Tab-separated table of C-alpha atoms in Angstrom:
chain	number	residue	atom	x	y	z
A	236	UNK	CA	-17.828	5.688	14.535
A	237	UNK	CA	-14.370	5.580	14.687
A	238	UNK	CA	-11.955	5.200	11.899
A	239	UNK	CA	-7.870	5.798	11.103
A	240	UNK	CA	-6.345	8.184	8.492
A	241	UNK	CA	-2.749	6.809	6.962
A	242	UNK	CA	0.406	9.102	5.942
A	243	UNK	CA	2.053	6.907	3.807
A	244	UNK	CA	4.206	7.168	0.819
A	245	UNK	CA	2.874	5.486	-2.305
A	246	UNK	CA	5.407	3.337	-5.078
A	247	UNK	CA	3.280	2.133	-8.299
A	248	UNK	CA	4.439	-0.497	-10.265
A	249	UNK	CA	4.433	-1.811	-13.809
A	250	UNK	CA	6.525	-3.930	-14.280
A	251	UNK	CA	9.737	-5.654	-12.645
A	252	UNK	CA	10.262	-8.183	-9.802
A	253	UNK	CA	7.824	-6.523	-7.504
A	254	UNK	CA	5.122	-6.478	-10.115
A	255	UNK	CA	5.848	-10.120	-11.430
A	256	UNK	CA	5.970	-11.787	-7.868
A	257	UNK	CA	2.696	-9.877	-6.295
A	258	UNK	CA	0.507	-10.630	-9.973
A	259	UNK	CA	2.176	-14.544	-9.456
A	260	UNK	CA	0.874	-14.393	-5.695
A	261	UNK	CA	-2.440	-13.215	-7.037
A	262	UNK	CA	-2.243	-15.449	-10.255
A	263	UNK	CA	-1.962	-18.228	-7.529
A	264	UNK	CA	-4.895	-17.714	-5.236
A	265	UNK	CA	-7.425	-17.396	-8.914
A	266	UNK	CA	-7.621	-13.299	-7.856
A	267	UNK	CA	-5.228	-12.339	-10.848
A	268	UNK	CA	-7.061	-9.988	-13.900
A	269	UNK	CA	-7.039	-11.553	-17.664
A	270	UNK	CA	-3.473	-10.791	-18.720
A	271	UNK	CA	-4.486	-8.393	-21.705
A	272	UNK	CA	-5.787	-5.548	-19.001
A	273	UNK	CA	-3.003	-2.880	-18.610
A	274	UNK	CA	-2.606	-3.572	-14.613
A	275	UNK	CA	-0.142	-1.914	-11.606
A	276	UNK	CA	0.929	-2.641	-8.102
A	277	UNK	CA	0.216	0.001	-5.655
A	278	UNK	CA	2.990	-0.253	-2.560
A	279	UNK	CA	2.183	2.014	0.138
A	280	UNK	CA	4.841	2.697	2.850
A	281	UNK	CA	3.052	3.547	6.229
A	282	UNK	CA	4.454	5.802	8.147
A	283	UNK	CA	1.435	7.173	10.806
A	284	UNK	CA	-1.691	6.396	11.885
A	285	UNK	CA	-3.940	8.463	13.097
A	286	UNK	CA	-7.171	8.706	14.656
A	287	UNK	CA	-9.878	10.712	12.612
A	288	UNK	CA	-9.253	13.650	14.771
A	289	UNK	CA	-5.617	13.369	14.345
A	290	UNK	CA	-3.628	12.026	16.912
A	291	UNK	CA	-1.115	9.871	16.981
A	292	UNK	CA	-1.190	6.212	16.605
A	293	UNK	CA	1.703	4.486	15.563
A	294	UNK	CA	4.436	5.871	13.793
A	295	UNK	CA	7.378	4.696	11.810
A	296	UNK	CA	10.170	7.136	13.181
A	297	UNK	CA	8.739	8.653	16.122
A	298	UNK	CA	8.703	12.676	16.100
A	299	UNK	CA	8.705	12.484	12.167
A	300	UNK	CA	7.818	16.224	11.194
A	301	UNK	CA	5.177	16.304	8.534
C-alpha cells in the first residue's frame, strides 16, 4: 500500500486572529466544539513529502538539508 510521510513544522494556537477566524470558519459549517471545551488550532507548515521509503516528493525549498 502506498502512503506519504510529511516534514512539516507545527504552530498551535489558542487564541488570536488565527484561532478566532478558523473556530468562526468551523462555527459556520455546524463543525465548531461547545464553547466551554478548552480548544487549539494546529497549523502545520509543509515542507516535504515523502514516499514511505523516503524519497522525495515535493519540497518547499528544494535541497533543504534536514
Amino acid at each position: 500500500e502506498g502512503g506519504w510521510k510529511f516534514r512539516c513544522t507545527a504552530e498551535v494556537h489558542q487564541n488570536g486572529t488565527v484561532f478566532d477566524d478558523v473556530m468562526g470558519r468551523l462555527a459556520a459549517s455546524g463543525m465548531a466544539a461547545a464553547p466551554e471545551i478548552q480548544a487549539a488550532i494546529v497549523v502545520l507548515r509543509i515542507d516535504q513529502i515523502l514516499t514511505l521509503f523516503g524519497e522525495i516528493l515535493q519540497e518547499r525549498v528544494p535541497n533543504l538539508a534536514w
